[in-house]
mmCIF file of C-alpha atoms in Angstrom:
data_model
loop_
_atom_site.group_PDB
_atom_site.id
_atom_site.type_symbol
_atom_site.label_atom_id
_atom_site.label_comp_id
_atom_site.label_asym_id
_atom_site.label_seq_id
_atom_site.Cartn_x
_atom_site.Cartn_y
_atom_site.Cartn_z
ATOM 1 C CA UNK J 1 -0.814 -34.126 24.002
ATOM 2 C CA UNK J 2 1.521 -32.004 22.642
ATOM 3 C CA UNK J 3 4.352 -31.135 25.086
ATOM 4 C CA UNK J 4 5.944 -27.640 23.795
ATOM 5 C CA UNK J 5 9.338 -26.094 25.261
ATOM 6 C CA UNK J 6 10.922 -29.135 23.990
ATOM 7 C CA UNK J 7 10.848 -28.584 20.238
ATOM 8 C CA UNK J 8 13.090 -25.905 18.954
ATOM 9 C CA UNK J 9 10.903 -22.416 18.481
ATOM 10 C CA UNK J 10 7.536 -24.514 19.661
ATOM 11 C CA UNK J 11 5.393 -21.810 21.284
ATOM 12 C CA UNK J 12 5.395 -21.491 25.586
ATOM 13 C CA UNK J 13 2.280 -22.492 27.474
ATOM 14 C CA UNK J 14 0.659 -19.929 28.412
ATOM 15 C CA UNK J 15 0.360 -19.545 32.143
ATOM 16 C CA UNK J 16 -2.573 -19.139 34.046
ATOM 17 C CA UNK J 17 -2.322 -17.227 37.419
ATOM 18 C CA UNK J 18 -4.059 -17.825 40.889
ATOM 19 C CA UNK J 19 -7.084 -15.435 40.466
ATOM 20 C CA UNK J 20 -7.111 -15.958 36.684
ATOM 21 C CA UNK J 21 -8.830 -17.459 33.867
ATOM 22 C CA UNK J 22 -7.851 -17.540 30.033
ATOM 23 C CA UNK J 23 -9.692 -18.512 27.425
ATOM 24 C CA UNK J 24 -8.590 -19.321 23.554
ATOM 25 C CA UNK J 25 -10.053 -20.693 20.422
ATOM 26 C CA UNK J 26 -9.426 -23.311 18.057
ATOM 27 C CA UNK J 27 -6.935 -20.912 15.984
ATOM 28 C CA UNK J 28 -4.604 -20.848 18.765
ATOM 29 C CA UNK J 29 -1.422 -23.792 18.684
ATOM 30 C CA UNK J 30 -0.781 -22.414 22.745
ATOM 31 C CA UNK J 31 -1.434 -24.717 25.682
ATOM 32 C CA UNK J 32 -3.155 -23.634 28.895
ATOM 33 C CA UNK J 33 -0.355 -24.181 31.808
ATOM 34 C CA UNK J 34 -1.525 -24.069 35.926
ATOM 35 C CA UNK J 35 1.398 -25.164 38.205
ATOM 36 C CA UNK J 36 1.184 -25.808 41.942
ATOM 37 C CA UNK J 37 -2.308 -26.442 42.183
ATOM 38 C CA UNK J 38 -3.097 -27.707 45.755
ATOM 39 C CA UNK J 39 -5.828 -26.233 47.548
ATOM 40 C CA UNK J 40 -6.565 -24.140 44.305
ATOM 41 C CA UNK J 41 -9.189 -25.598 41.246
ATOM 42 C CA UNK J 42 -8.024 -26.014 37.630
ATOM 43 C CA UNK J 43 -11.573 -26.161 36.177
ATOM 44 C CA UNK J 44 -11.516 -26.502 31.731
ATOM 45 C CA UNK J 45 -14.416 -25.417 29.973
ATOM 46 C CA UNK J 46 -14.063 -26.787 26.000
ATOM 47 C CA UNK J 47 -16.468 -26.835 23.509
ATOM 48 C CA UNK J 48 -16.078 -29.620 21.145
ATOM 49 C CA UNK J 49 -17.771 -28.079 17.909
ATOM 50 C CA UNK J 50 -16.251 -24.840 18.234
ATOM 51 C CA UNK J 51 -12.397 -25.500 19.309
ATOM 52 C CA UNK J 52 -12.737 -22.755 22.016
ATOM 53 C CA UNK J 53 -12.114 -23.869 25.293
ATOM 54 C CA UNK J 54 -10.692 -21.852 28.995
ATOM 55 C CA UNK J 55 -8.770 -22.483 32.037
ATOM 56 C CA UNK J 56 -9.548 -21.337 35.484
ATOM 57 C CA UNK J 57 -7.161 -21.528 39.029
ATOM 58 C CA UNK J 58 -9.616 -21.032 41.015
ATOM 59 C CA UNK J 59 -8.991 -19.825 44.773
ATOM 60 C CA UNK J 60 -11.614 -20.231 46.729
ATOM 61 C CA UNK J 61 -15.543 -21.497 46.648
ATOM 62 C CA UNK J 62 -17.707 -19.034 46.615
ATOM 63 C CA UNK J 63 -17.688 -16.028 44.986
ATOM 64 C CA UNK J 64 -21.270 -14.385 45.245
ATOM 65 C CA UNK J 65 -21.292 -13.268 48.462
ATOM 66 C CA UNK J 66 -17.997 -12.075 48.436
ATOM 67 C CA UNK J 67 -16.091 -8.621 47.833
ATOM 68 C CA UNK J 68 -14.209 -8.233 44.512
ATOM 69 C CA UNK J 69 -15.524 -11.370 43.272
ATOM 70 C CA UNK J 70 -16.984 -8.591 40.292
ATOM 71 C CA UNK J 71 -13.365 -7.907 40.006
ATOM 72 C CA UNK J 72 -11.057 -10.629 40.541
ATOM 73 C CA UNK J 73 -14.376 -13.552 39.347
ATOM 74 C CA UNK J 74 -11.475 -16.082 38.594
ATOM 75 C CA UNK J 75 -10.593 -16.101 42.141
ATOM 76 C CA UNK J 76 -13.574 -18.153 43.508
ATOM 77 C CA UNK J 77 -15.017 -21.407 41.758
ATOM 78 C CA UNK J 78 -18.781 -20.560 40.895
ATOM 79 C CA UNK J 79 -18.268 -16.769 39.259
ATOM 80 C CA UNK J 80 -14.742 -17.984 37.427
ATOM 81 C CA UNK J 81 -17.718 -21.001 35.751
ATOM 82 C CA UNK J 82 -19.986 -18.590 34.532
ATOM 83 C CA UNK J 83 -17.283 -15.472 33.820
ATOM 84 C CA UNK J 84 -15.372 -18.131 31.030
ATOM 85 C CA UNK J 85 -18.443 -19.729 29.498
ATOM 86 C CA UNK J 86 -19.865 -15.515 29.187
ATOM 87 C CA UNK J 87 -16.735 -15.557 27.282
ATOM 88 C CA UNK J 88 -17.442 -18.502 25.917
ATOM 89 C CA UNK J 89 -19.867 -17.651 24.172
ATOM 90 C CA UNK J 90 -18.961 -14.485 22.807
ATOM 91 C CA UNK J 91 -16.283 -15.830 21.296
ATOM 92 C CA UNK J 92 -18.032 -18.281 19.549
ATOM 93 C CA UNK J 93 -18.839 -21.658 21.724
ATOM 94 C CA UNK J 94 -22.836 -23.024 21.625
ATOM 95 C CA UNK J 95 -23.376 -23.033 25.684
ATOM 96 C CA UNK J 96 -24.952 -26.638 25.134
ATOM 97 C CA UNK J 97 -22.416 -28.256 23.929
ATOM 98 C CA UNK J 98 -19.553 -27.211 26.481
ATOM 99 C CA UNK J 99 -18.174 -29.993 29.048
ATOM 100 C CA UNK J 100 -15.579 -29.642 31.861
ATOM 101 C CA UNK J 101 -13.039 -31.092 33.499
ATOM 102 C CA UNK J 102 -11.094 -30.404 36.595
ATOM 103 C CA UNK J 103 -8.620 -31.432 38.574
ATOM 104 C CA UNK J 104 -7.044 -30.457 41.822
ATOM 105 C CA UNK J 105 -8.834 -29.317 45.236
ATOM 106 C CA UNK J 106 -6.337 -31.461 47.257
ATOM 107 C CA UNK J 107 -6.319 -31.072 50.917
ATOM 108 C CA UNK J 108 -2.837 -30.705 51.563
ATOM 109 C CA UNK J 109 -3.228 -29.467 55.156
ATOM 110 C CA UNK J 110 -5.577 -30.914 58.087
ATOM 111 C CA UNK J 111 -7.612 -28.620 60.156
ATOM 112 C CA UNK J 112 -9.862 -30.639 62.309
ATOM 113 C CA UNK J 113 -11.587 -27.304 63.471
ATOM 114 C CA UNK J 114 -12.075 -26.047 60.289
ATOM 115 C CA UNK J 115 -14.346 -29.602 59.040
ATOM 116 C CA UNK J 116 -14.281 -29.273 55.270
ATOM 117 C CA UNK J 117 -10.551 -28.421 53.854
ATOM 118 C CA UNK J 118 -10.504 -25.606 50.977
ATOM 119 C CA UNK J 119 -9.870 -28.226 48.051
ATOM 120 C CA UNK J 120 -13.364 -29.986 49.217
ATOM 121 C CA UNK J 121 -15.150 -26.830 49.205
ATOM 122 C CA UNK J 122 -13.640 -26.016 45.800
ATOM 123 C CA UNK J 123 -14.646 -28.688 44.286
ATOM 124 C CA UNK J 124 -18.332 -29.298 45.542
ATOM 125 C CA UNK J 125 -18.495 -25.331 44.899
ATOM 126 C CA UNK J 126 -17.071 -26.240 41.185
ATOM 127 C CA UNK J 127 -19.668 -28.822 40.812
ATOM 128 C CA UNK J 128 -22.908 -27.428 41.968
ATOM 129 C CA UNK J 129 -21.678 -23.830 39.991
ATOM 130 C CA UNK J 130 -21.474 -26.795 36.480
ATOM 131 C CA UNK J 131 -24.579 -28.786 37.584
ATOM 132 C CA UNK J 132 -26.888 -25.390 37.454
ATOM 133 C CA UNK J 133 -25.776 -24.769 34.383
ATOM 134 C CA UNK J 134 -26.785 -27.799 33.177
ATOM 135 C CA UNK J 135 -22.246 -27.714 31.933
ATOM 136 C CA UNK J 136 -21.140 -32.225 32.342
ATOM 137 C CA UNK J 137 -18.119 -32.980 33.872
ATOM 138 C CA UNK J 138 -16.623 -36.128 32.286
ATOM 139 C CA UNK J 139 -13.194 -36.360 33.388
ATOM 140 C CA UNK J 140 -12.125 -35.046 36.884
ATOM 141 C CA UNK J 141 -8.576 -35.628 38.815
ATOM 142 C CA UNK J 142 -9.337 -34.356 42.898
ATOM 143 C CA UNK J 143 -8.849 -34.108 46.049
ATOM 144 C CA UNK J 144 -6.307 -36.321 48.058
ATOM 145 C CA UNK J 145 -2.967 -34.624 49.478
ATOM 146 C CA UNK J 146 -0.833 -34.066 45.943
ATOM 147 C CA UNK J 147 -0.248 -31.023 44.357
ATOM 148 C CA UNK J 148 -0.522 -30.778 41.086
ATOM 149 C CA UNK J 149 0.098 -28.946 37.636
ATOM 150 C CA UNK J 150 -2.385 -29.164 34.670
ATOM 151 C CA UNK J 151 -1.983 -28.102 31.449
ATOM 152 C CA UNK J 152 -4.742 -27.519 28.666
ATOM 153 C CA UNK J 153 -5.189 -28.554 24.441
ATOM 154 C CA UNK J 154 -7.196 -26.197 23.631
ATOM 155 C CA UNK J 155 -7.014 -27.704 19.605
ATOM 156 C CA UNK J 156 -7.731 -31.400 21.261
ATOM 157 C CA UNK J 157 -9.975 -30.980 24.377
ATOM 158 C CA UNK J 158 -7.478 -32.570 26.285
ATOM 159 C CA UNK J 159 -6.029 -31.800 29.873
ATOM 160 C CA UNK J 160 -3.122 -33.433 30.961
ATOM 161 C CA UNK J 161 -2.488 -32.930 34.533
ATOM 162 C CA UNK J 162 1.208 -34.253 36.529
ATOM 163 C CA UNK J 163 1.146 -34.845 40.609
ATOM 164 C CA UNK J 164 3.508 -33.572 42.342
ATOM 165 C CA UNK J 165 4.897 -36.101 44.135
ATOM 166 C CA UNK J 166 5.236 -37.359 40.889
ATOM 167 C CA UNK J 167 4.253 -41.069 41.505
ATOM 168 C CA UNK J 168 1.293 -41.171 39.144
ATOM 169 C CA UNK J 169 3.382 -40.151 36.001
ATOM 170 C CA UNK J 170 0.984 -37.952 33.996
ATOM 171 C CA UNK J 171 -2.930 -38.265 33.629
ATOM 172 C CA UNK J 172 -5.549 -37.213 30.380
ATOM 173 C CA UNK J 173 -8.598 -36.444 30.495
#
């Protein structure tokens, strides 16, 4: 994975903030980066044939019944996945070649009265939506109680994950 910022003149990664998604084509030399994933989930979609990919930083599981999902599809796992896929196909990706990698979805706090935490629900919603759409998940680093930062190299399809506590180092999917 390329590490930008360490080389003089290298481009800075494009930050993908909470409730946002970004799609880039193979001509892009940028990496896409999301910081501070706790219960939020990073969803990276990539078409290896066309080199088109995207990264979403979703906050909540289900936008189909939520107010504002139409105006901010990146906020919800289900609507972010559909919106990213649409944008990727518009740029030339083949829907049937798209693969997914997911990271995050931690349960940072325990609230017994709420049942499954938001992190678990985000992971379940993303897996359900990807399954409905026939998009295989080829890598995941989810759950636990650690925050994560991810960097997605659209040129290679590599998703690099760093944990907040640093114990695990860097994981590449």
